[in-house]
């Protein structure tokens, strides 16, 4: 150390050293870089996604009413008109997340931002960034959203949806998927009823979260006809040259082997079939 150094210079060097030791300041996101992003809570950054993993909207079969409902809601939002946050709930593998990504791809100009379930507590920070970019309109997407007994991060989500003093930014819409209609496991609700001083208030406090999604879209297990329609639609789109009776028979055998029918099972069958035929998807 140079003992002849002025105190002001020494203090400046100390301040610079402390700044280097501290966490890096988050950069202002460049939402022009892509149409889709994944929020990274550890670094407070939005990672651009150049190629979204999604199917074209016309390929989603057996969910016509759900498709039309979500598409109309999203189109209104894109036009600057009032629209609702949406909760897509129900059976596994029936296209909940696929529908959100496909709808986003069908409407030019919207930005899709995915936030992971475990990062829900960071929602206020995410909305701060999105609110600061009013020239863009964002679909904030959370896949497989649910909460367990000891989880309190749902309170952050409640405040963001409707209850906070700032409210949801006008340029942001939240779309979430869940296997649970009320986002809470049944045993969690029953436990509240049995242990709370005022059971009805405790349960209502938990269930009020899903009520803050203005749009509920239910997905149910598909029939055999719907399942085969999905398989045929995929086969036609990807030009898989298989006789119709053979396609149906093998698709049903595949579903029996998987123990159920769904859009996911149909897609997995098509992947297997395309691989056997030597056809790229």
XYZ file of C-alpha atoms in Angstrom:
281
model
C 0.000 0.000 0.000
C 1.277 3.457 -0.822
C 1.077 5.407 2.428
C 1.675 8.636 0.526
C -1.528 8.133 -1.495
C -4.233 10.759 -0.821
C -7.148 9.518 1.256
C -9.609 10.348 -1.545
C -7.750 8.112 -4.015
C -7.584 5.268 -1.501
C -11.311 5.459 -0.797
C -12.063 5.414 -4.517
C -9.980 2.268 -4.983
C -11.748 0.588 -2.058
C -15.146 1.508 -3.522
C -14.158 0.088 -6.913
C -12.959 -3.154 -5.290
C -16.219 -3.545 -3.382
C -18.206 -2.933 -6.546
C -16.263 -5.688 -8.340
C -17.026 -8.085 -5.482
C -20.739 -7.324 -5.571
C -23.279 -8.954 -7.906
C -23.351 -7.745 -11.478
C -26.030 -5.221 -12.255
C -28.801 -6.760 -14.364
C -28.813 -5.576 -17.944
C -31.864 -3.955 -19.472
C -33.522 -6.691 -21.562
C -33.533 -6.265 -25.331
C -36.949 -7.636 -26.235
C -36.251 -6.967 -29.908
C -33.800 -9.888 -29.946
C -36.504 -12.566 -30.297
C -40.217 -13.287 -30.033
C -39.785 -15.652 -27.061
C -37.703 -15.580 -23.884
C -37.034 -17.665 -20.775
C -36.585 -15.739 -17.536
C -33.513 -16.776 -15.521
C -34.153 -15.805 -11.914
C -30.554 -16.421 -10.760
C -29.190 -13.707 -13.035
C -32.376 -11.672 -13.508
C -32.021 -12.039 -17.264
C -34.281 -12.905 -20.180
C -32.659 -15.508 -22.432
C -33.913 -15.251 -26.046
C -35.341 -18.381 -27.688
C -34.803 -18.317 -31.426
C -36.830 -21.465 -32.243
C -39.832 -22.192 -29.987
C -40.682 -25.879 -29.525
C -44.263 -25.854 -30.795
C -46.699 -27.312 -33.316
C -48.777 -25.351 -35.842
C -52.192 -24.444 -34.436
C -54.174 -26.468 -37.054
C -52.426 -29.669 -35.908
C -53.995 -29.531 -32.438
C -57.027 -31.797 -32.811
C -59.859 -32.598 -30.411
C -59.628 -29.302 -28.497
C -61.441 -27.036 -30.948
C -63.511 -25.131 -28.374
C -60.483 -24.582 -26.127
C -58.445 -23.442 -29.122
C -61.069 -20.939 -30.251
C -61.540 -19.553 -26.716
C -57.849 -18.960 -26.055
C -57.195 -17.673 -29.563
C -60.005 -15.096 -29.339
C -58.807 -13.919 -25.908
C -55.238 -13.545 -27.191
C -56.292 -11.722 -30.343
C -58.186 -9.162 -28.252
C -55.103 -8.655 -26.113
C -52.910 -8.212 -29.194
C -55.304 -5.523 -30.435
C -55.053 -3.619 -27.155
C -58.539 -4.651 -26.015
C -59.466 -6.041 -22.581
C -58.539 -9.708 -22.083
C -58.322 -12.184 -19.204
C -55.502 -14.095 -17.585
C -56.067 -17.767 -18.435
C -55.654 -20.999 -16.478
C -55.557 -24.114 -18.651
C -56.212 -27.066 -16.346
C -57.038 -30.744 -16.599
C -55.852 -34.053 -18.010
C -52.159 -34.638 -18.670
C -50.905 -34.682 -22.232
C -53.968 -33.039 -23.780
C -52.189 -30.022 -25.234
C -52.408 -27.306 -22.577
C -48.898 -25.924 -23.000
C -48.871 -26.823 -26.709
C -51.967 -24.675 -27.217
C -50.416 -21.640 -25.536
C -47.274 -21.874 -27.659
C -49.264 -22.505 -30.845
C -51.560 -19.520 -30.220
C -48.553 -17.300 -29.639
C -47.078 -18.482 -32.941
C -50.324 -17.750 -34.775
C -50.503 -14.086 -33.717
C -47.663 -11.868 -34.974
C -46.173 -9.214 -32.750
C -46.623 -10.831 -29.336
C -43.712 -11.730 -27.075
C -43.776 -14.993 -25.106
C -41.927 -15.036 -21.767
C -41.669 -18.293 -19.838
C -41.148 -18.239 -16.088
C -40.471 -21.490 -14.269
C -42.756 -22.635 -11.476
C -39.949 -22.441 -8.899
C -39.294 -18.793 -9.820
C -42.817 -17.514 -9.125
C -41.519 -15.473 -6.191
C -39.559 -13.404 -8.733
C -42.733 -12.335 -10.578
C -42.624 -8.736 -9.285
C -39.126 -8.334 -10.798
C -40.281 -9.822 -14.085
C -43.229 -7.457 -14.299
C -40.989 -4.493 -13.550
C -38.995 -5.281 -16.697
C -42.088 -5.927 -18.821
C -43.828 -2.784 -17.594
C -40.763 -0.799 -18.688
C -41.249 -1.994 -22.303
C -44.769 -0.715 -23.147
C -44.039 -0.885 -26.877
C -44.285 -4.693 -26.638
C -47.158 -6.938 -25.539
C -46.234 -10.021 -23.536
C -47.765 -13.413 -22.820
C -46.218 -14.484 -19.509
C -46.293 -18.296 -19.523
C -45.922 -20.638 -16.536
C -46.165 -24.362 -17.240
C -47.349 -26.946 -14.691
C -48.214 -24.394 -12.024
C -49.187 -25.832 -8.636
C -48.446 -25.297 -4.960
C -47.777 -27.664 -2.088
C -48.673 -27.490 1.590
C -45.642 -25.550 2.839
C -45.388 -23.332 -0.246
C -46.272 -19.676 0.307
C -45.112 -18.279 -3.051
C -48.734 -18.433 -4.250
C -49.310 -15.236 -2.260
C -46.915 -13.394 -4.593
C -48.905 -14.645 -7.560
C -52.189 -13.520 -6.011
C -50.896 -10.002 -5.538
C -49.533 -9.857 -9.074
C -52.757 -11.082 -10.677
C -55.156 -8.620 -9.118
C -54.413 -7.603 -5.560
C -51.240 -5.512 -5.764
C -51.332 -1.744 -5.651
C -49.814 -1.526 -9.157
C -51.857 -4.376 -10.610
C -50.953 -6.279 -13.748
C -49.286 -4.135 -16.434
C -51.588 -3.377 -19.353
C -49.091 -4.952 -21.761
C -48.901 -8.301 -19.918
C -51.224 -11.314 -19.849
C -50.562 -14.401 -17.710
C -51.264 -17.877 -19.112
C -50.645 -20.870 -16.838
C -51.198 -24.616 -17.109
C -51.934 -27.010 -14.278
C -53.291 -30.499 -13.684
C -55.234 -29.025 -10.737
C -58.222 -26.787 -11.202
C -57.550 -24.887 -7.968
C -53.733 -25.193 -8.163
C -53.702 -26.813 -4.694
C -53.662 -30.554 -3.870
C -56.888 -31.842 -2.344
C -55.099 -32.958 0.841
C -53.825 -29.399 1.319
C -57.360 -28.035 1.233
C -58.671 -30.771 3.537
C -55.836 -30.146 5.977
C -56.762 -26.467 6.149
C -60.359 -27.404 6.926
C -59.327 -29.688 9.765
C -56.647 -27.539 11.433
C -57.622 -23.892 10.927
C -59.421 -21.889 13.603
C -61.788 -20.672 10.928
C -61.798 -23.481 8.319
C -63.920 -21.722 5.720
C -61.704 -18.632 5.680
C -58.523 -20.721 5.431
C -59.834 -22.713 2.477
C -61.175 -19.628 0.702
C -57.779 -17.953 1.051
C -56.160 -20.850 -0.816
C -58.832 -21.288 -3.481
C -59.076 -17.573 -4.247
C -55.836 -17.823 -6.253
C -57.427 -19.707 -9.148
C -60.394 -17.306 -9.039
C -58.071 -14.522 -10.135
C -57.688 -16.133 -13.532
C -60.629 -14.698 -15.436
C -60.565 -17.504 -17.985
C -60.671 -21.192 -17.006
C -60.201 -23.664 -19.863
C -60.682 -27.334 -18.964
C -58.995 -30.239 -20.766
C -60.410 -33.742 -20.429
C -59.308 -37.218 -21.480
C -59.891 -37.720 -25.179
C -62.130 -40.285 -26.818
C -60.860 -42.902 -29.241
C -62.215 -40.885 -32.157
C -60.374 -37.755 -31.020
C -57.180 -39.735 -30.498
C -57.332 -41.213 -33.998
C -58.117 -37.772 -35.446
C -54.911 -36.472 -33.854
C -52.877 -39.351 -35.270
C -54.381 -38.948 -38.756
C -53.792 -35.188 -38.688
C -50.126 -35.649 -37.815
C -49.681 -38.390 -40.419
C -51.233 -36.241 -43.148
C -49.259 -33.144 -42.210
C -45.933 -34.982 -42.217
C -46.875 -37.090 -45.259
C -46.362 -40.453 -43.606
C -47.304 -43.018 -46.241
C -49.245 -45.613 -44.245
C -52.583 -47.239 -45.196
C -55.389 -45.761 -43.038
C -56.397 -49.115 -41.528
C -52.776 -49.874 -40.615
C -52.320 -46.415 -39.126
C -55.427 -46.765 -36.939
C -54.554 -50.287 -35.801
C -50.984 -49.428 -34.829
C -52.072 -46.186 -33.130
C -54.584 -48.055 -30.957
C -52.009 -50.713 -30.075
C -49.589 -47.947 -29.079
C -52.238 -46.338 -26.832
C -53.018 -49.673 -25.159
C -49.326 -50.130 -24.462
C -49.200 -46.685 -22.852
C -52.345 -47.317 -20.805
C -54.297 -44.329 -22.136
C -55.034 -41.925 -24.972
C -53.960 -38.289 -25.185
C -52.450 -35.795 -27.560
C -49.011 -36.543 -26.113
C -49.446 -40.277 -26.722
C -50.553 -39.558 -30.312
C -47.447 -37.428 -30.933
C -45.152 -40.053 -29.395
C -46.685 -42.680 -31.708
C -46.101 -40.440 -34.723
C -42.472 -39.953 -33.709
C -42.015 -43.719 -33.481
C -43.781 -44.271 -36.809
C -41.739 -41.585 -38.592
C -38.547 -43.113 -37.217
C -39.498 -46.556 -38.539
C -40.324 -45.053 -41.938
C -37.081 -43.070 -42.036
C -38.979 -39.770 -42.296
C -37.795 -36.586 -40.573
C -40.407 -34.511 -38.719
